[in-house]
Each structure stands twice: as C-alpha cells, then as structure tokens.
Amino acid sequence: MNNTNKTNLADNSRRKFIRGFGLLVGCSTAATLLTGNAIAVAMSYAPNADSTLTNGKVFTRAQLLQLEKICSIVIPATDTLGAAEVDTHGFIDNQLYHCHSKKVQHKAIAMLTLLNVEASNHFSRPFIELTSNQQYQLLNDIDQGKAAFNKQQRSEFKFLKQLICFGYYTSEVGATQELRYDPVPGGFKGSIPYKETDASWATSTLFS
C-alpha cells in the first residue's frame, strides 16, 4: 500500500471516529475534546494497572485514586470492564497534560478538590472514604446542579464526565465490546427492536 492510500485510510478512520464521538457526547463537546493532536494522543495511550501507585502528570496520587472511584461510578463494570478497570483515570491525566491548557488542568484539579470539600462538609470524610451510596449521592447532586452545587460546577463536572467517556470509548474494551451507549438512561422509548445477541448498553448512571 502506498503512502497516499495509507493517508486516505487514516483520514477516513479519523472522520468516522469524530462522527461517532460527536453523536455520543455532542458535536460541540467533541470539538473541544478532539482539538489538535488529541486523537493521536488518546489512541497511543497504553493503560497502566499501576497508575494510582505514583503521582501522575497532572494529578497527585490521592487525586488519581479519587478520580478512579469517580470513573467507576460514571461507567461501572457490568459484564464488561468499567472505566476504572481500563485505567480511564490514567488516560485523563495523560490527556489533560498533553492536549489541554494549564487553565483546564487546574479546573479538573479544582473539581476533585470541590468534591472532597463537600464530602467533608456533608459526611465529615474525604470523598474516597465515603460509602458507595454517599459517593453516588454527591456525584448525582453535582450532576444535577443541586444541593451545594451551582450551574457552573455542574458544567465543569460534565466536562470531566466527557473526558471519562472519551477515555473509555478509546480503550480496547470500550471500542470493541461496548458497542452501544445510552447517554440518557431511564427514558422510555417503545417499539425498539432487540435481539438477545445485541450488545449491552454501556452505562446507566450519571448521564443526564
């Protein structure tokens, strides 16, 4: 295969990915996440089972552990691995470092700090030490922009969720096994054909 054909195949693959990801998270969000060399960086990331053992490029070890837990709640493990199991937290750390400004990196850090502050205010413990129900309650509150959280904080948490989605669906598991995705779970839509051989829905939590 000559270089021209290889380039055309790469361009077609990139366009297909952008279209698919745009349908998944919205075109405006995809445009934000896929600027510059974002796709190349994402596709070259190798998951690391030990990513929470040391500080990352942007996050401290404690923040990576917190982010790992958030990933596990946003896209939990079902019959396939969830976001935490495929090192989406490590992916986000790497993606923020290589593809986003210091301002965006600081906002991501501030989001984790905010969740820790609110966890301490409401439950007298840091986020990572809360029960699963308490962690879910806190994330659901910020996801809806209610309780102690405002619209701006909701928007910033939404960006973090979108990074989780980006990381998961560019992983091997997300790309090859989780072939169907429900961005608005829980709503009823009748008369949708279903076969037992159809792929499972990817997630059912924290996407409004």
CSV table of C-alpha atoms in Angstrom, one decimal:
chain,number,residue,atom,x,y,z
A,1,MET,CA,0.0,0.0,0.0
A,2,ASN,CA,1.5,3.4,-1.0
A,3,ASN,CA,1.7,6.4,1.4
A,4,THR,CA,-1.3,8.1,-0.3
A,5,ASN,CA,-3.6,5.2,0.4
A,6,LYS,CA,-2.4,4.9,3.9
A,7,THR,CA,-3.1,8.6,4.5
A,8,ASN,CA,-6.6,8.3,3.0
A,9,LEU,CA,-7.4,5.3,5.2
A,10,ALA,CA,-6.1,7.2,8.3
A,11,ASP,CA,-8.2,10.3,7.4
A,12,ASN,CA,-11.3,8.2,6.8
A,13,SER,CA,-10.8,6.4,10.1
A,14,ARG,CA,-10.4,9.7,11.9
A,15,ARG,CA,-13.5,11.2,10.3
A,16,LYS,CA,-15.5,8.1,11.3
A,17,PHE,CA,-14.3,8.4,14.9
A,18,ILE,CA,-15.1,12.1,15.1
A,19,ARG,CA,-18.6,11.5,13.7
A,20,GLY,CA,-19.3,8.6,16.1
A,21,PHE,CA,-17.9,10.5,19.1
A,22,GLY,CA,-19.9,13.6,18.1
A,23,LEU,CA,-23.1,11.5,18.3
A,24,LEU,CA,-22.0,10.2,21.6
A,25,VAL,CA,-21.2,13.4,23.5
A,26,GLY,CA,-22.5,16.1,21.2
A,27,CYS,CA,-20.6,17.9,18.4
A,28,SER,CA,-19.6,20.9,20.4
A,29,THR,CA,-18.1,18.8,23.1
A,30,ALA,CA,-16.4,16.6,20.6
A,31,ALA,CA,-14.9,19.7,19.0
A,32,THR,CA,-13.5,20.7,22.4
A,33,LEU,CA,-12.0,17.3,23.3
A,34,LEU,CA,-10.7,16.4,19.8
A,35,THR,CA,-8.6,19.5,19.1
A,36,GLY,CA,-5.0,19.4,17.8
A,37,ASN,CA,-3.4,16.0,18.4
A,38,ALA,CA,-6.0,14.8,20.9
A,39,ILE,CA,-7.0,11.7,18.9
A,40,ALA,CA,-3.4,10.6,18.3
A,41,VAL,CA,-2.5,11.0,22.0
A,42,ALA,CA,-5.7,9.1,23.0
A,43,MET,CA,-5.0,6.3,20.6
A,44,SER,CA,-1.4,5.9,21.7
A,45,TYR,CA,-2.2,5.8,25.4
A,46,ALA,CA,-1.4,2.4,27.0
A,47,PRO,CA,-3.5,1.5,30.1
A,48,ASN,CA,-1.4,1.1,33.2
A,49,ALA,CA,-2.7,-1.1,36.0
A,50,ASP,CA,-0.4,0.7,38.4
A,51,SER,CA,-1.3,4.3,37.5
A,52,THR,CA,-2.5,5.1,41.1
A,53,LEU,CA,0.7,4.0,42.7
A,54,THR,CA,2.5,7.3,42.0
A,55,ASN,CA,1.7,10.9,41.2
A,56,GLY,CA,0.6,11.5,37.6
A,57,LYS,CA,1.5,14.2,35.2
A,58,VAL,CA,-1.4,16.5,36.4
A,59,PHE,CA,-2.9,14.8,39.4
A,60,THR,CA,-1.4,13.7,42.7
A,61,ARG,CA,-1.6,10.0,43.7
A,62,ALA,CA,-4.5,10.8,46.0
A,63,GLN,CA,-6.3,12.7,43.2
A,64,LEU,CA,-5.8,9.8,40.9
A,65,LEU,CA,-7.4,7.4,43.5
A,66,GLN,CA,-10.3,9.8,43.8
A,67,LEU,CA,-10.7,10.0,40.0
A,68,GLU,CA,-10.5,6.2,39.7
A,69,LYS,CA,-13.5,6.0,42.0
A,70,ILE,CA,-15.4,8.6,40.1
A,71,CYS,CA,-14.7,6.7,36.8
A,72,SER,CA,-16.1,3.5,38.4
A,73,ILE,CA,-19.3,5.3,39.3
A,74,VAL,CA,-19.8,7.1,35.9
A,75,ILE,CA,-19.2,3.9,33.9
A,76,PRO,CA,-19.4,0.9,36.2
A,77,ALA,CA,-18.3,-2.6,35.4
A,78,THR,CA,-21.1,-4.8,34.2
A,79,ASP,CA,-20.5,-7.9,32.1
A,80,THR,CA,-17.5,-6.0,30.7
A,81,LEU,CA,-14.9,-3.9,32.4
A,82,GLY,CA,-15.8,-0.4,33.6
A,83,ALA,CA,-14.0,2.9,33.2
A,84,ALA,CA,-11.8,2.3,36.3
A,85,GLU,CA,-10.7,-1.1,35.2
A,86,VAL,CA,-9.3,0.2,31.9
A,87,ASP,CA,-7.4,3.0,33.6
A,88,THR,CA,-9.6,5.8,32.3
A,89,HIS,CA,-8.3,7.9,35.2
A,90,GLY,CA,-4.7,7.5,34.0
A,91,PHE,CA,-5.9,8.3,30.5
A,92,ILE,CA,-7.4,11.6,31.7
A,93,ASP,CA,-4.3,12.6,33.5
A,94,ASN,CA,-2.2,11.9,30.3
A,95,GLN,CA,-4.8,13.6,28.0
A,96,LEU,CA,-5.0,16.8,30.1
A,97,TYR,CA,-1.2,17.0,30.3
A,98,HIS,CA,-0.6,16.7,26.5
A,99,CYS,CA,-3.8,18.2,25.0
A,100,HIS,CA,-5.2,20.9,27.3
A,101,SER,CA,-4.1,24.2,28.8
A,102,LYS,CA,-2.9,24.7,32.4
A,103,LYS,CA,-6.3,26.5,33.0
A,104,VAL,CA,-8.2,23.4,32.0
A,105,GLN,CA,-5.9,21.2,34.1
A,106,HIS,CA,-6.4,23.5,37.1
A,107,LYS,CA,-10.2,23.3,36.7
A,108,ALA,CA,-10.0,19.5,36.7
A,109,ILE,CA,-8.0,19.6,39.9
A,110,ALA,CA,-10.4,22.1,41.4
A,111,MET,CA,-13.3,19.8,40.6
A,112,LEU,CA,-11.7,17.0,42.6
A,113,THR,CA,-11.0,19.4,45.5
A,114,LEU,CA,-14.5,20.7,45.5
A,115,LEU,CA,-15.9,17.1,45.8
A,116,ASN,CA,-13.6,16.5,48.7
A,117,VAL,CA,-14.6,19.7,50.4
A,118,GLU,CA,-18.3,18.9,50.0
A,119,ALA,CA,-17.7,15.3,51.2
A,120,SER,CA,-16.1,16.6,54.3
A,121,ASN,CA,-18.9,19.2,54.8
A,122,HIS,CA,-21.7,16.7,54.5
A,123,PHE,CA,-20.2,13.4,55.7
A,124,SER,CA,-17.1,14.5,57.7
A,125,ARG,CA,-14.8,12.4,55.5
A,126,PRO,CA,-13.0,12.8,52.2
A,127,PHE,CA,-14.7,11.5,49.1
A,128,ILE,CA,-12.6,8.4,48.8
A,129,GLU,CA,-13.6,7.3,52.3
A,130,LEU,CA,-17.4,7.7,51.7
A,131,THR,CA,-19.7,4.7,51.3
A,132,SER,CA,-20.7,3.9,47.7
A,133,ASN,CA,-24.1,5.4,48.3
A,134,GLN,CA,-22.7,8.6,49.7
A,135,GLN,CA,-20.3,8.9,46.7
A,136,TYR,CA,-23.1,8.3,44.3
A,137,GLN,CA,-25.3,10.9,46.1
A,138,LEU,CA,-22.6,13.5,45.9
A,139,LEU,CA,-21.9,12.9,42.2
A,140,ASN,CA,-25.6,12.9,41.5
A,141,ASP,CA,-26.1,16.2,43.2
A,142,ILE,CA,-23.3,17.9,41.2
A,143,ASP,CA,-24.5,16.2,38.0
A,144,GLN,CA,-27.9,17.8,38.6
A,145,GLY,CA,-26.5,21.1,39.9
A,146,LYS,CA,-28.5,20.9,43.1
A,147,ALA,CA,-27.8,21.0,46.8
A,148,ALA,CA,-24.5,22.7,47.4
A,149,PHE,CA,-23.6,22.8,43.7
A,150,ASN,CA,-24.3,25.6,41.1
A,151,LYS,CA,-24.7,25.5,37.3
A,152,GLN,CA,-21.0,26.4,36.7
A,153,GLN,CA,-19.9,23.5,38.8
A,154,ARG,CA,-22.4,21.2,37.1
A,155,SER,CA,-20.9,22.3,33.7
A,156,GLU,CA,-17.3,21.6,34.9
A,157,PHE,CA,-18.3,18.2,36.2
A,158,LYS,CA,-20.0,17.5,32.8
A,159,PHE,CA,-16.6,18.1,31.1
A,160,LEU,CA,-15.0,15.6,33.5
A,161,LYS,CA,-17.7,13.0,32.6
A,162,GLN,CA,-17.0,13.7,28.9
A,163,LEU,CA,-13.3,13.0,29.4
A,164,ILE,CA,-14.2,9.8,31.1
A,165,CYS,CA,-16.4,8.9,28.2
A,166,PHE,CA,-13.6,9.8,25.7
A,167,GLY,CA,-11.1,7.7,27.6
A,168,TYR,CA,-13.4,4.6,28.0
A,169,TYR,CA,-14.5,4.6,24.4
A,170,THR,CA,-11.0,4.8,23.0
A,171,SER,CA,-9.9,1.9,25.2
A,172,GLU,CA,-9.9,-1.6,23.7
A,173,VAL,CA,-12.8,-2.7,25.8
A,174,GLY,CA,-14.9,0.4,25.1
A,175,ALA,CA,-14.2,0.3,21.3
A,176,THR,CA,-14.6,-3.4,20.7
A,177,GLN,CA,-17.1,-4.6,23.3
A,178,GLU,CA,-19.3,-1.8,24.5
A,179,LEU,CA,-20.7,-1.1,21.1
A,180,ARG,CA,-24.0,0.5,22.2
A,181,TYR,CA,-24.2,3.5,24.5
A,182,ASP,CA,-27.2,5.2,26.2
A,183,PRO,CA,-26.4,8.8,27.0
A,184,VAL,CA,-29.8,9.4,28.6
A,185,PRO,CA,-30.6,6.3,30.6
A,186,GLY,CA,-34.0,5.6,32.1
A,187,GLY,CA,-36.2,7.2,29.5
A,188,PHE,CA,-38.9,5.1,27.9
A,189,LYS,CA,-38.9,4.6,24.1
A,190,GLY,CA,-41.3,2.0,22.9
A,191,SER,CA,-41.1,-0.4,19.9
A,192,ILE,CA,-37.3,-0.6,19.8
A,193,PRO,CA,-36.2,-4.0,18.3
A,194,TYR,CA,-34.0,-6.1,20.5
A,195,LYS,CA,-32.3,-9.4,20.0
A,196,GLU,CA,-30.5,-11.4,22.7
A,197,THR,CA,-27.3,-11.2,20.7
A,198,ASP,CA,-27.3,-7.4,20.8
A,199,ALA,CA,-24.5,-5.7,22.7
A,200,SER,CA,-25.3,-4.5,26.2
A,201,TRP,CA,-25.8,-0.8,27.0
A,202,ALA,CA,-22.6,0.7,28.2
A,203,THR,CA,-23.8,2.6,31.3
A,204,SER,CA,-26.9,3.6,33.2
A,205,THR,CA,-25.7,6.2,35.7
A,206,LEU,CA,-24.8,9.8,35.9
A,207,PHE,CA,-25.6,11.0,32.4
A,208,SER,CA,-28.4,13.5,32.3
